[in-house]
C-alpha cells in the first residue's frame, strides 16, 4: 500500500540531523554533507514505497547515505583530474612569466608536428584517436558509434597512439642529442 508524503515526513525527516552528522564525518565539508543529506532524502522518498514499515528507518537511511557517498567517491576517483596548463608552465602563480620567443616557436613546431602525425594516420586509426583523445568519448561509445567491437577500438587506439608517438619522437631530438637530422653538437641549456 502506498505511503503518503506526510508519513514520509513524519518517518524520515526527524533523522536529518543524524544523517547530517554522519555525512559531515564522511565528507569533512559542510556543503558536501548537506548535498549528501539532500540526495539521501530524495532517494529515500523515491524508494519509500518499498520500505518496510517494521524495519529500522535510521539504519535504512544511513545505508542509503553511505552508498551514495561511496558511489560518489568512486566516480571522483575514476574521473580525470583537471590540471592547469598554466600551473605546469609556471609553477609560481604570483610571478607570471610569458614564454620566451624560442618557446613559442618550439610550441608551434610541436603542434604542427602533432597535427601532421595525426593527419598521416590511416583513417581507421585517426577516427578512433580523434573520438577518444580529442572528443573524450569512452571506448564503449566509440564502439557503438563506429559499429566495431570494443577490442578493435582499443587495438586501433593503441596503434594510433604508438604511430603518433614514434612520429613525434622522430621529429624531436632524443635524449642522446641526436635526431633524424643527424647527430648534433652538445646541447646548451636554454
PDB file of C-alpha atoms in Angstrom:
ATOM      1  CA  UNK A   1       0.000   0.000   0.000  1.00  0.00           C
ATOM      2  CA  UNK A   2       1.477   3.409  -0.950  1.00  0.00           C
ATOM      3  CA  UNK A   3       2.643   5.641   1.855  1.00  0.00           C
ATOM      4  CA  UNK A   4       1.794   9.319   1.843  1.00  0.00           C
ATOM      5  CA  UNK A   5       4.107  12.290   1.850  1.00  0.00           C
ATOM      6  CA  UNK A   6       3.054  13.163   5.384  1.00  0.00           C
ATOM      7  CA  UNK A   7       4.054   9.636   6.502  1.00  0.00           C
ATOM      8  CA  UNK A   8       7.419  10.137   4.804  1.00  0.00           C
ATOM      9  CA  UNK A   9       7.944  13.463   6.559  1.00  0.00           C
ATOM     10  CA  UNK A  10       6.926  12.004   9.915  1.00  0.00           C
ATOM     11  CA  UNK A  11       9.167   8.931   9.469  1.00  0.00           C
ATOM     12  CA  UNK A  12      12.276  10.252   7.715  1.00  0.00           C
ATOM     13  CA  UNK A  13      12.732  13.949   8.453  1.00  0.00           C
ATOM     14  CA  UNK A  14      13.400  13.523  12.205  1.00  0.00           C
ATOM     15  CA  UNK A  15      16.606  11.677  11.202  1.00  0.00           C
ATOM     16  CA  UNK A  16      18.070  14.530   9.102  1.00  0.00           C
ATOM     17  CA  UNK A  17      20.314  15.746  11.939  1.00  0.00           C
ATOM     18  CA  UNK A  18      21.782  12.287  12.430  1.00  0.00           C
ATOM     19  CA  UNK A  19      22.237  11.969   8.662  1.00  0.00           C
ATOM     20  CA  UNK A  20      23.961  15.340   8.521  1.00  0.00           C
ATOM     21  CA  UNK A  21      26.337  14.415  11.331  1.00  0.00           C
ATOM     22  CA  UNK A  22      27.272  11.178   9.618  1.00  0.00           C
ATOM     23  CA  UNK A  23      27.605  12.900   6.227  1.00  0.00           C
ATOM     24  CA  UNK A  24      29.846  15.553   7.771  1.00  0.00           C
ATOM     25  CA  UNK A  25      32.089  12.880   9.253  1.00  0.00           C
ATOM     26  CA  UNK A  26      32.374  11.238   5.827  1.00  0.00           C
ATOM     27  CA  UNK A  27      32.862  14.325   3.662  1.00  0.00           C
ATOM     28  CA  UNK A  28      34.539  16.697   6.156  1.00  0.00           C
ATOM     29  CA  UNK A  29      32.854  19.529   4.274  1.00  0.00           C
ATOM     30  CA  UNK A  30      29.597  21.202   5.353  1.00  0.00           C
ATOM     31  CA  UNK A  31      28.343  21.936   1.820  1.00  0.00           C
ATOM     32  CA  UNK A  32      29.092  18.427   0.568  1.00  0.00           C
ATOM     33  CA  UNK A  33      27.471  16.970   3.688  1.00  0.00           C
ATOM     34  CA  UNK A  34      24.301  18.981   3.092  1.00  0.00           C
ATOM     35  CA  UNK A  35      24.240  17.878  -0.562  1.00  0.00           C
ATOM     36  CA  UNK A  36      24.686  14.260   0.520  1.00  0.00           C
ATOM     37  CA  UNK A  37      21.818  14.501   3.043  1.00  0.00           C
ATOM     38  CA  UNK A  38      19.604  16.115   0.408  1.00  0.00           C
ATOM     39  CA  UNK A  39      20.384  13.366  -2.127  1.00  0.00           C
ATOM     40  CA  UNK A  40      19.793  10.726   0.570  1.00  0.00           C
ATOM     41  CA  UNK A  41      16.414  12.248   1.400  1.00  0.00           C
ATOM     42  CA  UNK A  42      15.474  12.322  -2.280  1.00  0.00           C
ATOM     43  CA  UNK A  43      16.484   8.676  -2.764  1.00  0.00           C
ATOM     44  CA  UNK A  44      14.558   7.722   0.373  1.00  0.00           C
ATOM     45  CA  UNK A  45      11.481   9.489  -0.983  1.00  0.00           C
ATOM     46  CA  UNK A  46      11.762   7.640  -4.291  1.00  0.00           C
ATOM     47  CA  UNK A  47      12.113   4.292  -2.537  1.00  0.00           C
ATOM     48  CA  UNK A  48       9.768   4.950   0.382  1.00  0.00           C
ATOM     49  CA  UNK A  49       7.022   2.743  -1.016  1.00  0.00           C
ATOM     50  CA  UNK A  50       9.338  -0.260  -0.926  1.00  0.00           C
ATOM     51  CA  UNK A  51      10.453   0.492   2.646  1.00  0.00           C
ATOM     52  CA  UNK A  52       9.169  -1.981   5.219  1.00  0.00           C
ATOM     53  CA  UNK A  53       7.443  -0.043   7.977  1.00  0.00           C
ATOM     54  CA  UNK A  54       8.628  -2.548  10.594  1.00  0.00           C
ATOM     55  CA  UNK A  55      12.323  -2.039   9.715  1.00  0.00           C
ATOM     56  CA  UNK A  56      14.704   0.445  11.340  1.00  0.00           C
ATOM     57  CA  UNK A  57      14.346   3.748   9.475  1.00  0.00           C
ATOM     58  CA  UNK A  58      17.630   5.214  10.636  1.00  0.00           C
ATOM     59  CA  UNK A  59      19.656   2.183   9.511  1.00  0.00           C
ATOM     60  CA  UNK A  60      17.928   2.287   6.121  1.00  0.00           C
ATOM     61  CA  UNK A  61      18.710   5.992   5.704  1.00  0.00           C
ATOM     62  CA  UNK A  62      22.328   5.617   6.814  1.00  0.00           C
ATOM     63  CA  UNK A  63      22.770   2.773   4.322  1.00  0.00           C
ATOM     64  CA  UNK A  64      21.462   4.996   1.522  1.00  0.00           C
ATOM     65  CA  UNK A  65      23.751   7.819   2.641  1.00  0.00           C
ATOM     66  CA  UNK A  66      26.811   5.569   2.878  1.00  0.00           C
ATOM     67  CA  UNK A  67      26.161   4.020  -0.544  1.00  0.00           C
ATOM     68  CA  UNK A  68      25.728   7.445  -2.149  1.00  0.00           C
ATOM     69  CA  UNK A  69      28.984   8.612  -0.569  1.00  0.00           C
ATOM     70  CA  UNK A  70      30.879   5.519  -1.743  1.00  0.00           C
ATOM     71  CA  UNK A  71      29.469   5.790  -5.277  1.00  0.00           C
ATOM     72  CA  UNK A  72      30.390   9.481  -5.410  1.00  0.00           C
ATOM     73  CA  UNK A  73      33.879   8.743  -4.113  1.00  0.00           C
ATOM     74  CA  UNK A  74      34.407   6.045  -6.737  1.00  0.00           C
ATOM     75  CA  UNK A  75      33.129   8.313  -9.502  1.00  0.00           C
ATOM     76  CA  UNK A  76      35.509  11.095  -8.438  1.00  0.00           C
ATOM     77  CA  UNK A  77      38.409   8.628  -8.230  1.00  0.00           C
ATOM     78  CA  UNK A  78      37.750   7.445 -11.794  1.00  0.00           C
ATOM     79  CA  UNK A  79      37.253  10.922 -13.197  1.00  0.00           C
ATOM     80  CA  UNK A  80      40.237  12.599 -14.790  1.00  0.00           C
ATOM     81  CA  UNK A  81      41.842  15.180 -12.546  1.00  0.00           C
ATOM     82  CA  UNK A  82      41.940  18.616 -14.161  1.00  0.00           C
ATOM     83  CA  UNK A  83      45.393  20.096 -14.454  1.00  0.00           C
ATOM     84  CA  UNK A  84      46.009  23.715 -15.235  1.00  0.00           C
ATOM     85  CA  UNK A  85      48.400  24.033 -18.127  1.00  0.00           C
ATOM     86  CA  UNK A  86      49.374  27.421 -16.732  1.00  0.00           C
ATOM     87  CA  UNK A  87      50.462  25.747 -13.496  1.00  0.00           C
ATOM     88  CA  UNK A  88      52.650  23.337 -15.460  1.00  0.00           C
ATOM     89  CA  UNK A  89      54.306  26.126 -17.409  1.00  0.00           C
ATOM     90  CA  UNK A  90      54.563  28.487 -14.437  1.00  0.00           C
ATOM     91  CA  UNK A  91      54.582  26.777 -11.031  1.00  0.00           C
ATOM     92  CA  UNK A  92      54.701  30.136  -9.218  1.00  0.00           C
ATOM     93  CA  UNK A  93      51.282  31.782  -9.729  1.00  0.00           C
ATOM     94  CA  UNK A  94      52.403  35.037  -8.091  1.00  0.00           C
ATOM     95  CA  UNK A  95      55.057  35.794 -10.685  1.00  0.00           C
ATOM     96  CA  UNK A  96      53.543  35.173 -14.111  1.00  0.00           C
ATOM     97  CA  UNK A  97      56.040  34.673 -16.886  1.00  0.00           C
ATOM     98  CA  UNK A  98      55.413  34.805 -20.577  1.00  0.00           C
ATOM     99  CA  UNK A  99      57.065  32.109 -22.637  1.00  0.00           C
ATOM    100  CA  UNK A 100      60.086  33.379 -24.488  1.00  0.00           C
ATOM    101  CA  UNK A 101      60.127  33.602 -28.277  1.00  0.00           C
ATOM    102  CA  UNK A 102      62.059  30.348 -28.615  1.00  0.00           C
ATOM    103  CA  UNK A 103      59.451  28.506 -26.506  1.00  0.00           C
ATOM    104  CA  UNK A 104      56.640  29.976 -28.615  1.00  0.00           C
ATOM    105  CA  UNK A 105      58.338  28.809 -31.822  1.00  0.00           C
ATOM    106  CA  UNK A 106      59.051  25.379 -30.350  1.00  0.00           C
ATOM    107  CA  UNK A 107      55.417  25.025 -29.175  1.00  0.00           C
ATOM    108  CA  UNK A 108      54.156  25.964 -32.622  1.00  0.00           C
ATOM    109  CA  UNK A 109      56.502  23.432 -34.219  1.00  0.00           C
ATOM    110  CA  UNK A 110      55.357  20.738 -31.764  1.00  0.00           C
ATOM    111  CA  UNK A 111      51.706  21.455 -32.535  1.00  0.00           C
ATOM    112  CA  UNK A 112      52.368  21.330 -36.261  1.00  0.00           C
ATOM    113  CA  UNK A 113      54.249  18.021 -35.876  1.00  0.00           C
ATOM    114  CA  UNK A 114      51.379  16.578 -33.849  1.00  0.00           C
ATOM    115  CA  UNK A 115      48.806  17.704 -36.412  1.00  0.00           C
ATOM    116  CA  UNK A 116      50.905  16.154 -39.220  1.00  0.00           C
ATOM    117  CA  UNK A 117      51.318  12.903 -37.284  1.00  0.00           C
ATOM    118  CA  UNK A 118      47.559  12.617 -36.717  1.00  0.00           C
ATOM    119  CA  UNK A 119      46.771  13.591 -40.320  1.00  0.00           C
ATOM    120  CA  UNK A 120      49.162  10.907 -41.615  1.00  0.00           C
ATOM    121  CA  UNK A 121      47.413   8.116 -39.700  1.00  0.00           C
ATOM    122  CA  UNK A 122      45.267   5.660 -41.654  1.00  0.00           C
ATOM    123  CA  UNK A 123      41.620   6.767 -41.497  1.00  0.00           C
ATOM    124  CA  UNK A 124      40.541   3.888 -39.227  1.00  0.00           C
ATOM    125  CA  UNK A 125      43.219   4.787 -36.647  1.00  0.00           C
ATOM    126  CA  UNK A 126      42.736   8.545 -36.936  1.00  0.00           C
ATOM    127  CA  UNK A 127      38.975   8.258 -36.409  1.00  0.00           C
ATOM    128  CA  UNK A 128      39.354   6.258 -33.169  1.00  0.00           C
ATOM    129  CA  UNK A 129      42.128   8.543 -31.892  1.00  0.00           C
ATOM    130  CA  UNK A 130      40.110  11.707 -32.524  1.00  0.00           C
ATOM    131  CA  UNK A 131      36.983  10.290 -30.869  1.00  0.00           C
ATOM    132  CA  UNK A 132      38.891   9.083 -27.813  1.00  0.00           C
ATOM    133  CA  UNK A 133      41.625  11.619 -27.176  1.00  0.00           C
ATOM    134  CA  UNK A 134      40.181  14.770 -28.674  1.00  0.00           C
ATOM    135  CA  UNK A 135      36.460  14.336 -28.076  1.00  0.00           C
ATOM    136  CA  UNK A 136      36.774  12.391 -24.811  1.00  0.00           C
ATOM    137  CA  UNK A 137      34.477   9.531 -25.768  1.00  0.00           C
ATOM    138  CA  UNK A 138      34.597   6.236 -23.859  1.00  0.00           C
ATOM    139  CA  UNK A 139      35.640   3.041 -25.640  1.00  0.00           C
ATOM    140  CA  UNK A 140      32.082   1.680 -25.479  1.00  0.00           C
ATOM    141  CA  UNK A 141      30.673   4.861 -27.047  1.00  0.00           C
ATOM    142  CA  UNK A 142      33.242   4.707 -29.850  1.00  0.00           C
ATOM    143  CA  UNK A 143      32.436   1.040 -30.374  1.00  0.00           C
ATOM    144  CA  UNK A 144      28.734   1.787 -30.727  1.00  0.00           C
ATOM    145  CA  UNK A 145      29.253   4.820 -32.961  1.00  0.00           C
ATOM    146  CA  UNK A 146      31.608   3.029 -35.355  1.00  0.00           C
ATOM    147  CA  UNK A 147      29.917  -0.374 -35.157  1.00  0.00           C
ATOM    148  CA  UNK A 148      33.097  -2.229 -34.207  1.00  0.00           C
ATOM    149  CA  UNK A 149      33.961  -4.338 -31.126  1.00  0.00           C
ATOM    150  CA  UNK A 150      35.498  -2.624 -28.083  1.00  0.00           C
ATOM    151  CA  UNK A 151      38.646  -4.743 -28.501  1.00  0.00           C
ATOM    152  CA  UNK A 152      39.095  -3.347 -32.002  1.00  0.00           C
ATOM    153  CA  UNK A 153      38.685   0.185 -30.637  1.00  0.00           C
ATOM    154  CA  UNK A 154      41.411  -0.488 -28.076  1.00  0.00           C
ATOM    155  CA  UNK A 155      43.845  -2.028 -30.544  1.00  0.00           C
ATOM    156  CA  UNK A 156      43.337   0.736 -33.124  1.00  0.00           C
ATOM    157  CA  UNK A 157      43.763   3.372 -30.441  1.00  0.00           C
ATOM    158  CA  UNK A 158      46.937   1.724 -29.169  1.00  0.00           C
ATOM    159  CA  UNK A 159      48.370   1.514 -32.668  1.00  0.00           C
ATOM    160  CA  UNK A 160      47.373   5.103 -33.459  1.00  0.00           C
ATOM    161  CA  UNK A 161      48.991   6.411 -30.280  1.00  0.00           C
ATOM    162  CA  UNK A 162      52.123   4.388 -30.999  1.00  0.00           C
ATOM    163  CA  UNK A 163      52.409   5.807 -34.517  1.00  0.00           C
ATOM    164  CA  UNK A 164      51.882   9.372 -33.277  1.00  0.00           C
ATOM    165  CA  UNK A 165      54.441   8.834 -30.506  1.00  0.00           C
ATOM    166  CA  UNK A 166      57.009   7.472 -32.964  1.00  0.00           C
ATOM    167  CA  UNK A 167      56.374  10.364 -35.365  1.00  0.00           C
ATOM    168  CA  UNK A 168      56.844  12.909 -32.582  1.00  0.00           C
ATOM    169  CA  UNK A 169      59.994  11.248 -31.253  1.00  0.00           C
ATOM    170  CA  UNK A 170      61.380  11.121 -34.779  1.00  0.00           C
ATOM    171  CA  UNK A 171      60.774  14.861 -35.021  1.00  0.00           C
ATOM    172  CA  UNK A 172      62.198  15.822 -31.598  1.00  0.00           C
ATOM    173  CA  UNK A 173      65.826  15.336 -30.622  1.00  0.00           C
ATOM    174  CA  UNK A 174      66.240  12.263 -28.442  1.00  0.00           C
ATOM    175  CA  UNK A 175      67.944  12.004 -25.056  1.00  0.00           C
ATOM    176  CA  UNK A 176      71.395  11.358 -26.609  1.00  0.00           C
ATOM    177  CA  UNK A 177      71.333  14.622 -28.537  1.00  0.00           C
ATOM    178  CA  UNK A 178      70.614  13.163 -31.964  1.00  0.00           C
ATOM    179  CA  UNK A 179      67.616  13.416 -34.212  1.00  0.00           C
ATOM    180  CA  UNK A 180      66.592  12.312 -37.680  1.00  0.00           C
ATOM    181  CA  UNK A 181      68.605  15.271 -38.873  1.00  0.00           C
ATOM    182  CA  UNK A 182      71.794  13.568 -37.629  1.00  0.00           C
ATOM    183  CA  UNK A 183      73.972  13.993 -34.545  1.00  0.00           C
ATOM    184  CA  UNK A 184      74.097  17.415 -33.037  1.00  0.00           C
ATOM    185  CA  UNK A 185      76.755  19.155 -31.054  1.00  0.00           C
ATOM    186  CA  UNK A 186      76.444  19.317 -27.309  1.00  0.00           C
ATOM    187  CA  UNK A 187      73.155  20.966 -26.317  1.00  0.00           C
ATOM    188  CA  UNK A 188      73.458  24.017 -24.161  1.00  0.00           C
ATOM    189  CA  UNK A 189      70.770  24.725 -21.544  1.00  0.00           C
ATOM    190  CA  UNK A 190      68.254  27.326 -22.615  1.00  0.00           C
TER     191      UNK A 190
END
